[in-house]
């Protein structure tokens, strides 16, 4: 471990590599903060630069872009309620209300430090137990992955416990939207009504951007009126951005949230196909479930930001585990990094770590350095972004919609996703008005296909034996955890009532 | 409350319709394959049940509070509201984008929406529209190489000409 640490630092602290990692961090944070430029897109955009580098340095550079872009996604999530990357969606729940109260700097401080902490925990986990973790992840077949995605869905019951039925309806609508398009196993069109646009399915990014960003601008459109002196003062407070990193005492209060979320993020990140988005949603909900002040989640509390950001950054480290130990990319970004290595003639596979340990050392070193310098870089980028908050809303509002439009368009270079975003924004407005939960719809859309395809694959692999699918040991344990998570709010409510009596 | 009731009833009817449709249009399940209709049908059944419960709750609450009556003034005031105009503008922008191209759509949309949000100075509206369009265009089309829509006809020619001027 110590050797790996030293060798990692030796690689990344050579002046040229350090500068490349610094550049990768800056580029990553900026790309991540751009709506619609996902972490994998950021890595893809950085790929041409990596081709010209030595493979060991190239992987360190790409890792820095990847880690930083996930963190950058939190900046716009907090300041404008536009998640820069899908994994930052839960950050909006508490980050945006804090920014609205004039605590944008504090919210960003929590977000950045939690991201760095999550990233560092994942880096150490990767360095320490990479082969062991990867072999555990290999035991996760379709039935286990179905259980993991179902665990993500069990989050629904606590997203808005005050409106359980409406939250579940929202989640089911998300799952239904995920069914539109070609069936994942047989390739037959489902609920497409003969439309070729619908055949390619409902993309998550336009729906998410529409539900969060466009809906927010529409809400503000209805609220625009002559402002009182008090409101003007509050606005001014909101636009004055201070680099207000919370103190040690404040972080001490959320230490367990940070540790738990980092562990959840690392584990979820290792699982193939899961990734940072599921990690952040799952971690947010776990914290909401076990917190003593769960009713304050969503009103702008640090715990919510820390849970989401620590988990999504930890997932980046997690996703490197199967890539380096087994040569299996855990997600899109890891697959792009693998393609860069393969192009350089590197044999990616189980022998890579044993025969060429410098790759693991390089990734480890890059993650350590990136997660530290990322805090400083992000604060500088956030300051620039925060200046935008000072622009009058009559300019900022339409610009936010146009940013959302570009984010949706960039996905497939087509206006179909822009139309989808526009309708999602309007649906989101009525959703909020009728007290449904847009976040639950997004979660259903994220997990829908993973849930369905793994369940069907598991059923086929067990020759049509549904009992066998669910009695698999790992699946059974995770499904039990799902039941506990679903039933816990009811028991907690009943116990509360009894206590009150 | 009435709007919510209508929304839920429509959703309930849609769930049943989609349940039937997905069953008709999907190939049948086999002994080892659950079939394309299996998962959507589970979702639709759960959705229909929950929506039915929700309709009952709304009906019960509405009856107790007496606010299930149809009030035309509420609907007409919504259609005259800024929110409705904003929704129409967003939809129009999304549909026009392909034909009018990024530059013209963005510039007009920012000016029009800015007016809706209360900005009355025409100079400020024009300046904000033009500056924001240029900044967004340079960042995304130039630096990030995202091929933004060019539009058709002379708008396309204009966009192609501008692209040659970009420093990236």
XYZ file of C-alpha atoms in Angstrom:
669
model
C 0.000 0.000 0.000
C 2.778 2.404 1.019
C 4.753 1.445 -2.099
C 1.717 2.103 -4.226
C 1.207 5.460 -2.517
C 4.839 6.478 -3.134
C 4.895 5.245 -6.691
C 1.555 7.028 -7.395
C 2.909 10.299 -6.048
C 6.135 9.856 -8.012
C 4.148 9.600 -11.213
C 1.698 12.439 -10.633
C 4.056 14.891 -8.963
C 6.447 15.189 -11.892
C 5.900 18.786 -13.050
C 4.501 17.952 -16.499
C 2.058 15.330 -15.180
C 0.975 17.569 -12.331
C 0.221 20.353 -14.811
C -1.775 17.944 -16.952
C -3.761 16.806 -13.914
C -4.367 20.414 -12.951
C -5.568 21.154 -16.489
C -7.737 18.028 -16.408
C -9.268 19.162 -13.120
C -10.045 22.646 -14.454
C -11.528 21.244 -17.664
C -13.465 18.594 -15.726
C -14.993 21.067 -13.275
C -16.036 23.408 -16.107
C -17.467 20.591 -18.263
C -19.231 19.099 -15.266
C -20.815 22.432 -14.441
C -22.204 22.739 -17.982
C -25.722 21.335 -18.109
C -26.000 18.359 -20.421
C -22.261 17.671 -20.508
C -22.220 14.469 -18.469
C -19.108 13.036 -16.844
C -18.692 10.495 -19.638
C -19.082 13.249 -22.246
C -16.418 15.271 -20.423
C -14.034 12.293 -20.535
C -14.867 11.768 -24.222
C -14.111 15.433 -24.966
C -10.753 15.113 -23.197
C -9.878 11.888 -25.018
C -8.126 13.440 -28.064
C -5.610 15.100 -25.721
C -4.936 11.773 -24.001
C -4.001 10.096 -27.298
C -0.842 12.155 -27.444
C 0.276 11.134 -23.935
C 2.126 8.202 -22.428
C -0.602 5.670 -21.385
C 0.241 5.870 -17.656
C -0.081 9.661 -17.738
C -3.103 9.497 -20.046
C -5.083 7.435 -17.531
C -4.091 9.839 -14.717
C -5.276 12.781 -16.852
C -8.590 11.144 -17.772
C -9.232 10.166 -14.151
C -8.722 13.801 -13.121
C -11.281 14.942 -15.734
C -13.738 12.254 -14.597
C -13.508 13.009 -10.853
C -13.608 16.771 -11.359
C -16.596 16.680 -13.715
C -18.727 14.852 -11.151
C -17.846 17.546 -8.619
C -18.468 20.353 -11.134
C -22.002 19.053 -11.631
C -22.807 20.102 -8.078
C -22.009 23.778 -8.731
C -24.913 24.506 -11.095
C -27.143 22.128 -9.106
C -26.699 24.373 -6.073
C -26.676 27.764 -7.789
C -29.341 27.326 -10.491
C -31.078 24.020 -9.735
C -29.649 22.647 -13.001
C -27.773 19.436 -12.224
C -24.586 19.616 -14.329
C -24.429 15.812 -14.322
C -27.356 13.443 -13.577
C -25.634 12.282 -10.387
C -25.951 15.808 -8.981
C -29.771 15.741 -9.127
C -30.169 14.968 -5.377
C -27.794 17.863 -4.625
C -30.495 20.259 -5.869
C -32.913 19.123 -3.131
C -30.973 20.847 -0.354
C -28.331 22.828 -2.220
C -30.740 25.069 -4.104
C -32.867 25.990 -1.040
C -29.640 26.900 0.771
C -28.553 29.103 -2.152
C -32.000 30.722 -2.129
C -31.487 31.588 1.540
C -28.226 33.335 0.670
C -26.044 30.418 1.776
C -24.726 29.469 -1.670
C -21.099 29.669 -0.542
C -21.714 27.460 2.449
C -23.642 24.933 0.360
C -20.788 24.833 -2.164
C -18.283 24.450 0.657
C -20.121 21.389 1.958
C -20.489 20.030 -1.556
C -16.805 20.383 -2.458
C -15.351 19.033 0.772
C -17.799 16.110 0.777
C -16.882 15.386 -2.862
C -13.185 15.415 -2.014
C -13.740 13.185 1.026
C -15.819 10.708 -0.998
C -13.214 10.667 -3.752
C -10.367 10.060 -1.305
C -12.201 7.239 0.495
C -12.874 5.579 -2.865
C -9.241 6.045 -3.916
C -7.966 4.297 -0.775
C -10.594 1.571 -1.121
C -9.460 1.043 -4.693
C -5.779 0.868 -3.739
C -6.292 -1.364 -0.720
C -8.812 -3.937 -1.797
C -9.183 -3.558 -5.544
C -8.787 -7.248 -6.496
C -10.941 -8.445 -3.588
C -13.684 -5.920 -4.287
C -13.642 -6.743 -7.968
C -14.052 -10.452 -7.290
C -17.049 -9.693 -5.039
C -18.506 -7.501 -7.799
C -18.109 -10.406 -10.225
C -20.497 -12.421 -8.061
C -23.185 -9.890 -8.924
C -25.164 -11.441 -11.712
C -28.501 -10.231 -13.130
C -30.567 -11.233 -10.087
C -28.238 -9.358 -7.699
C -28.178 -6.330 -9.969
C -31.968 -6.396 -10.095
C -31.958 -6.402 -6.286
C -29.547 -3.439 -6.231
C -31.713 -1.439 -8.624
C -34.792 -2.393 -6.621
C -32.971 -1.139 -3.538
C -32.628 2.141 -5.411
C -36.366 2.098 -6.070
C -37.182 1.475 -2.426
C -35.795 4.973 -1.944
C -39.101 6.207 -3.372
C -40.976 5.655 -0.127
C -38.878 8.266 1.619
C -38.364 10.923 -1.072
C -41.470 12.700 0.127
C -42.960 10.704 2.959
C -45.738 13.257 3.468
C -47.214 12.337 0.082
C -46.458 8.640 -0.158
C -49.114 7.767 -2.756
C -48.234 10.701 -4.995
C -44.523 9.922 -4.699
C -45.133 6.299 -5.668
C -47.308 7.410 -8.617
C -44.490 9.728 -9.729
C -41.940 6.907 -9.469
C -44.197 4.531 -11.422
C -44.641 7.169 -14.136
C -40.840 7.358 -14.380
C -40.643 3.565 -14.659
C -43.352 3.649 -17.336
C -41.471 6.316 -19.308
C -38.406 4.050 -19.189
C -40.490 1.318 -20.893
C -41.125 3.491 -23.947
C -38.981 2.528 -26.923
C -37.413 -0.748 -27.937
C -37.712 -3.605 -25.490
C -34.216 -4.219 -23.986
C -34.262 -7.985 -24.527
C -36.282 -8.642 -27.679
C -35.928 -5.316 -29.471
C -39.660 -4.976 -30.190
C -41.188 -1.479 -29.989
C -43.267 -0.776 -26.884
C -45.692 2.123 -26.326
C -44.252 3.970 -29.318
C -47.501 4.468 -31.280
C -45.491 3.998 -34.464
C -43.299 7.056 -33.821
C -39.635 6.729 -34.743
C -38.722 9.416 -32.179
C -40.324 7.377 -29.387
C -38.644 4.202 -30.656
C -35.298 5.491 -29.452
C -36.749 5.774 -25.941
C -37.186 8.596 -23.457
C -33.791 10.011 -22.522
C -33.194 10.799 -18.873
C -31.167 14.017 -19.306
C -33.815 16.127 -21.149
C -36.525 14.956 -18.734
C -34.347 15.752 -15.725
C -33.268 19.169 -17.034
C -36.872 19.998 -17.942
C -38.269 18.885 -14.587
C -35.684 20.772 -12.567
C -34.535 23.816 -14.555
C -37.491 24.714 -16.832
C -40.025 24.070 -14.087
C -38.105 26.374 -11.738
C -38.069 29.216 -14.295
C -41.811 28.734 -14.908
C -42.428 28.869 -11.145
C -40.406 32.078 -10.926
C -42.339 33.485 -13.915
C -45.516 33.216 -11.882
C -43.895 34.817 -8.861
C -42.407 37.884 -10.601
C -43.787 40.996 -8.963
C -42.610 44.303 -7.534
C -40.177 43.388 -4.786
C -40.337 44.681 -1.243
C -37.222 46.079 0.450
C -36.875 42.876 2.491
C -36.960 40.707 -0.630
C -34.432 42.922 -2.354
C -32.155 42.542 0.658
C -32.591 38.772 0.605
C -31.808 38.720 -3.117
C -28.682 40.751 -2.555
C -27.633 38.311 0.139
C -28.138 35.480 -2.314
C -26.007 37.057 -5.005
C -23.138 37.947 -2.689
C -20.992 34.878 -2.903
C -18.413 34.242 -0.258
C -15.887 31.424 -0.233
C -17.503 30.250 2.901
C -16.101 26.791 3.574
C -17.817 25.564 6.719
C -15.560 25.152 9.728
C -14.242 21.954 11.254
C -17.014 21.929 13.863
C -19.673 22.042 11.162
C -18.043 19.180 9.270
C -17.711 17.200 12.483
C -21.510 17.283 12.734
C -21.848 15.531 9.359
C -18.872 13.171 9.753
C -20.964 10.011 9.820
C -23.039 11.177 6.847
C -19.804 11.655 4.903
C -18.386 8.266 5.903
C -21.614 6.335 5.213
C -22.193 8.069 1.884
C -18.610 7.476 0.762
C -18.916 3.764 1.549
C -22.267 3.503 -0.256
C -20.846 5.391 -3.231
C -17.761 3.188 -3.472
C -19.772 -0.045 -3.302
C -22.397 1.101 -5.821
C -19.658 2.443 -8.104
C -17.979 -0.965 -8.247
C -21.143 -2.678 -9.458
C -21.237 -2.735 -13.250
C -23.996 -0.587 -14.734
C -24.972 1.086 -11.445
C -22.835 4.254 -11.222
C -22.792 7.661 -9.628
C -26.473 8.566 -10.203
C -27.829 5.559 -8.322
C -25.154 6.046 -5.652
C -26.179 9.643 -4.938
C -29.931 8.911 -4.859
C -29.425 5.850 -2.671
C -27.131 7.625 -0.267
C -29.465 10.642 -0.005
C -32.360 8.384 0.880
C -30.439 6.268 3.343
C -29.445 9.448 5.165
C -32.998 10.725 5.076
C -34.226 7.449 6.518
C -31.786 7.258 9.389
C -31.427 10.931 10.187
C -32.835 12.323 13.422
C -34.100 15.335 11.481
C -35.348 13.582 8.365
C -38.248 16.040 8.067
C -35.735 18.820 7.321
C -34.318 17.059 4.253
C -35.285 19.002 1.152
C -35.505 22.290 3.006
C -31.800 23.089 2.637
C -29.680 21.221 5.163
C -25.998 20.292 4.768
C -26.648 16.571 5.364
C -28.515 16.291 2.045
C -25.728 17.938 0.057
C -23.011 15.924 1.797
C -24.865 12.619 1.264
C -25.309 13.193 -2.457
C -21.901 14.664 -3.260
C -19.768 12.291 -1.163
C -21.534 9.307 -2.727
C -21.349 10.399 -6.355
C -17.656 11.179 -6.134
C -16.919 7.947 -4.284
C -18.645 6.107 -7.121
C -16.005 7.408 -9.544
C -13.296 5.609 -7.568
C -15.483 2.544 -7.312
C -15.964 2.358 -11.055
C -12.181 2.172 -11.548
C -11.967 -1.046 -9.496
C -13.386 -3.506 -12.065
C -11.599 -1.624 -14.868
C -8.153 -2.007 -13.347
C -8.598 -5.395 -11.666
C -10.559 -7.237 -14.313
C -10.566 -5.092 -17.426
C -14.340 -4.638 -17.174
C -15.538 -1.027 -17.402
C -18.070 -0.279 -14.646
C -19.698 2.576 -16.546
C -19.562 4.749 -19.676
C -16.678 6.940 -18.504
C -14.621 3.884 -17.507
C -15.331 2.356 -20.933
C -13.990 5.495 -22.648
C -10.864 5.390 -20.475
C -10.403 1.739 -21.338
C -10.649 2.523 -25.038
C -7.841 5.081 -24.620
C -5.632 2.441 -22.989
C -6.469 -0.168 -25.613
C -5.648 2.314 -28.387
C -2.264 2.770 -26.750
C -1.693 -0.966 -26.964
C -2.167 -1.653 -23.240
C -3.535 -5.136 -22.471
C -6.351 -4.338 -20.043
C -7.316 -7.341 -17.939
C -6.752 -9.183 -14.664
C -2.981 -9.270 -15.194
C -2.600 -5.510 -15.610
C -2.291 -4.727 -11.894
C 0.211 -7.554 -11.328
C 2.449 -7.036 -14.341
C 2.179 -3.254 -14.662
C 1.321 -1.855 -11.205
C 2.158 1.678 -12.394
C -1.358 1.958 -13.870
C -3.041 1.397 -10.507
C -0.459 3.703 -8.895
C -1.122 6.371 -11.514
C -4.906 6.241 -11.027
C -4.472 6.235 -7.260
C -2.070 9.182 -7.328
C -4.253 11.108 -9.753
C -7.336 10.592 -7.582
C -5.483 11.782 -4.492
C -4.153 14.923 -6.148
C -7.323 15.690 -8.137
C -9.584 15.426 -5.096
C -7.408 17.882 -3.215
C -6.802 20.509 -5.916
C -10.400 20.096 -7.090
C -11.646 21.945 -3.989
C -9.586 25.032 -4.847
C -10.326 24.877 -8.585
C -14.059 24.352 -7.983
C -14.237 27.298 -5.615
C -12.697 29.517 -8.276
C -15.055 28.214 -10.960
C -17.985 28.535 -8.554
C -17.072 32.172 -7.932
C -17.299 32.875 -11.654
C -20.605 30.999 -11.890
C -21.896 32.768 -8.783
C -21.362 36.126 -10.458
C -24.135 35.036 -12.799
C -26.478 35.069 -9.781
C -26.116 38.859 -9.703
C -27.707 39.146 -13.152
C -31.373 40.220 -13.003
C -33.786 37.314 -13.281
C -35.372 38.801 -16.410
C -32.109 37.908 -18.190
C -31.028 34.915 -16.103
C -34.370 33.056 -16.401
C -34.439 32.810 -20.225
C -30.690 32.111 -20.312
C -31.250 29.154 -17.942
C -33.902 27.816 -20.343
C -31.517 28.193 -23.280
C -28.748 26.416 -21.321
C -31.235 23.635 -20.609
C -32.071 23.569 -24.325
C -28.384 23.207 -25.292
C -27.912 20.481 -22.672
C -30.795 18.504 -24.147
C -29.811 19.151 -27.757
C -26.173 18.122 -27.225
C -27.242 14.639 -26.210
C -28.031 13.423 -29.747
C -27.699 16.624 -31.777
C -31.446 16.557 -32.330
C -34.343 18.852 -31.494
C -36.506 15.868 -30.435
C -34.862 15.952 -27.001
C -35.439 19.731 -26.777
C -39.175 19.166 -27.343
C -39.071 16.423 -24.700
C -37.352 18.837 -22.296
C -39.999 21.512 -22.942
C -42.874 19.111 -22.224
C -41.055 17.733 -19.173
C -40.726 21.295 -17.870
C -44.450 21.932 -18.236
C -45.329 18.550 -16.750
C -42.966 19.375 -13.893
C -44.830 22.603 -13.192
C -48.167 20.809 -12.882
C -46.466 18.038 -10.929
C -45.232 20.533 -8.339
C -48.616 22.289 -8.322
C -50.410 18.991 -7.629
C -47.782 18.013 -5.050
C -46.353 15.074 -7.004
C -42.609 14.419 -6.719
C -40.489 15.170 -9.838
C -37.400 13.594 -8.224
C -39.268 10.286 -7.916
C -40.109 10.392 -11.621
C -36.428 10.932 -12.474
C -35.412 8.055 -10.194
C -37.922 5.736 -11.878
C -36.600 6.742 -15.279
C -32.981 6.158 -14.197
C -33.598 2.731 -12.726
C -36.352 1.448 -15.008
C -34.336 -0.270 -17.699
C -31.701 -1.627 -15.322
C -34.423 -3.143 -13.149
C -36.343 -4.705 -16.018
C -33.466 -6.082 -18.078
C -31.766 -7.654 -15.059
C -34.974 -9.262 -13.808
C -35.667 -10.734 -17.243
C -32.080 -11.895 -17.697
C -32.143 -13.542 -14.264
C -35.429 -15.290 -15.125
C -33.980 -16.633 -18.365
C -30.757 -17.771 -16.650
C -32.727 -19.723 -14.050
C -34.778 -21.376 -16.815
C -37.932 -19.578 -15.799
C -37.690 -20.253 -12.060
C -38.760 -17.053 -10.277
C -38.188 -18.590 -6.810
C -34.566 -19.287 -7.708
C -34.135 -15.661 -8.789
C -35.061 -14.348 -5.363
C -33.540 -17.050 -3.150
C -30.014 -16.425 -4.381
C -28.123 -15.479 -1.119
C -26.925 -11.975 -2.111
C -30.264 -11.181 -3.770
C -32.169 -12.375 -0.712
C -30.097 -10.177 1.622
C -30.508 -7.088 -0.562
C -34.234 -7.717 -1.058
C -34.616 -8.043 2.734
C -32.888 -4.666 3.057
C -35.384 -3.287 0.492
C -38.328 -4.548 2.538
C -36.853 -3.012 5.694
C -36.354 0.298 3.897
C -39.924 0.235 2.610
C -41.504 -0.791 5.908
C -39.306 1.342 8.187
C -41.207 4.638 7.637
C -44.498 2.909 8.514
C -43.052 1.386 11.697
C -41.401 4.673 12.611
C -44.746 6.445 12.141
C -46.603 3.887 14.254
C -43.999 4.065 17.026
C -44.203 7.861 16.939
C -47.979 7.693 17.327
C -47.680 5.277 20.253
C -45.133 7.515 21.927
C -47.385 10.520 21.468
C -50.275 8.627 23.042
C -58.461 20.295 -6.784
C -60.640 19.830 -9.881
C -57.581 19.938 -12.148
C -55.918 17.303 -9.999
C -59.015 15.116 -10.188
C -59.152 15.427 -13.982
C -55.417 14.631 -14.245
C -55.834 11.499 -12.128
C -58.899 10.281 -14.021
C -57.065 10.741 -17.342
C -54.069 8.880 -15.898
C -56.303 6.039 -14.724
C -57.927 5.666 -18.157
C -54.496 5.860 -19.824
C -53.136 3.124 -17.537
C -55.903 0.733 -18.568
C -55.530 1.643 -22.259
C -51.731 1.198 -22.132
C -52.137 -2.129 -20.302
C -54.294 -3.448 -23.132
C -52.129 -1.891 -25.864
C -48.818 -3.252 -24.598
C -50.346 -6.710 -24.335
C -51.639 -6.620 -27.925
C -48.467 -5.238 -29.498
C -45.890 -7.391 -27.669
C -44.939 -10.975 -28.510
C -46.156 -13.596 -26.025
C -43.947 -14.726 -23.149
C -42.196 -18.099 -23.309
C -41.288 -20.556 -20.550
C -37.905 -18.906 -20.025
C -38.585 -15.346 -21.174
C -40.935 -13.032 -19.321
C -41.918 -11.195 -22.524
C -41.919 -7.538 -23.478
C -45.284 -6.835 -21.846
C -44.489 -8.293 -18.415
C -42.667 -5.353 -16.802
C -44.825 -2.507 -18.212
C -47.957 -4.399 -17.173
C -46.752 -4.727 -13.566
C -46.103 -0.980 -13.521
C -49.458 -0.166 -15.116
C -51.424 -2.330 -12.673
C -49.694 -0.703 -9.690
C -50.192 2.712 -11.277
C -53.909 2.139 -11.844
C -54.391 0.959 -8.236
C -52.520 3.909 -6.733
C -54.232 6.426 -9.017
C -57.623 4.963 -8.029
C -56.713 5.412 -4.353
C -55.573 8.946 -5.091
C -58.854 9.744 -6.924
C -60.779 8.477 -3.893
C -58.664 10.645 -1.554
C -59.160 13.756 -3.719
C -62.886 13.118 -3.977
C -63.187 12.633 -0.212
C -61.138 15.731 0.581
C -62.860 17.819 -2.083
C -66.304 16.837 -0.841
C -65.412 17.717 2.727
C -63.962 21.083 1.707
C -66.530 21.723 -1.020
C -63.990 22.726 -3.662
C -64.737 20.239 -6.389
C -66.921 22.710 -8.258
C -66.065 23.788 -11.771
C -65.055 27.442 -11.771
C -64.526 28.852 -15.235
C -62.836 31.995 -13.860
C -59.986 29.865 -12.442
C -59.340 28.316 -15.841
C -59.610 31.577 -17.797
C -57.261 33.305 -15.355
C -54.699 30.501 -15.871
C -54.847 30.937 -19.649
C -54.238 34.646 -19.197
C -51.410 34.159 -16.696
C -47.699 34.751 -17.297
C -47.028 31.091 -16.560
C -49.219 29.933 -19.438
C -47.591 32.438 -21.806
C -44.187 31.217 -20.577
C -45.187 27.596 -21.282
C -46.327 28.497 -24.796
C -43.062 30.337 -25.405
C -40.971 27.360 -24.273
C -42.944 24.976 -26.496
C -42.760 27.314 -29.513
C -39.005 27.738 -28.972
C -38.523 23.950 -28.910
C -40.466 23.435 -32.156
C -39.039 26.437 -34.030
C -35.398 25.727 -33.095
C -34.721 23.332 -35.963
C -36.088 25.715 -38.605
C -34.946 29.101 -37.286
C -31.589 27.869 -35.985
C -29.888 28.493 -32.655
C -28.885 32.131 -33.120
C -32.233 33.613 -34.135
C -34.266 31.437 -31.738
C -32.043 32.204 -28.741
C -31.909 35.930 -29.410
C -35.687 36.295 -29.835
C -36.505 33.929 -26.969
C -34.274 35.749 -24.469
C -35.777 39.115 -25.446
C -39.378 37.868 -25.386
C -39.053 35.930 -22.125
C -37.190 38.843 -20.552
C -40.154 41.067 -21.438
C -42.491 38.520 -19.856
C -40.394 38.591 -16.680
C -40.861 42.328 -16.402
C -37.911 43.897 -18.224
C -39.374 46.924 -19.961
C -36.303 48.651 -21.411
C -36.014 47.690 -25.128
C -32.302 48.543 -25.122
C -31.613 46.175 -22.229
C -33.725 43.465 -23.856
C -31.908 43.726 -27.190
C -28.485 43.889 -25.530
C -29.175 40.898 -23.280
C -30.537 38.886 -26.214
C -27.565 39.580 -28.466
C -24.829 39.254 -25.810
C -26.246 36.036 -24.305
C -26.602 34.498 -27.785
C -23.012 35.338 -28.710
C -21.612 34.056 -25.380
C -23.556 30.781 -25.527
C -22.678 30.306 -29.203
C -18.948 30.865 -28.690
C -18.813 28.535 -25.657
C -20.852 25.647 -27.009
C -20.408 25.811 -30.795
C -16.852 27.133 -30.623
C -15.097 25.788 -27.551
C -17.098 22.617 -26.917
C -17.717 21.818 -30.594
C -21.416 21.073 -30.114
C -23.119 21.371 -33.498
C -25.937 23.757 -32.636
C -28.904 23.897 -35.046
C -28.212 26.108 -38.054
C -31.738 26.538 -39.330
C -32.830 26.460 -42.957
C -32.334 28.701 -45.995
C -30.461 31.970 -45.499
C -30.243 31.299 -41.740
C -28.180 28.200 -42.499
C -25.889 30.178 -44.806
C -25.481 32.808 -42.110
C -24.665 30.167 -39.461
C -22.093 28.564 -41.757
C -20.500 31.954 -42.329
C -20.320 32.645 -38.568
C -18.779 29.210 -37.954
C -15.840 30.155 -40.192
C -15.234 33.221 -38.013
C -14.950 31.224 -34.764
C -11.395 31.179 -33.421
C -11.602 27.538 -32.204
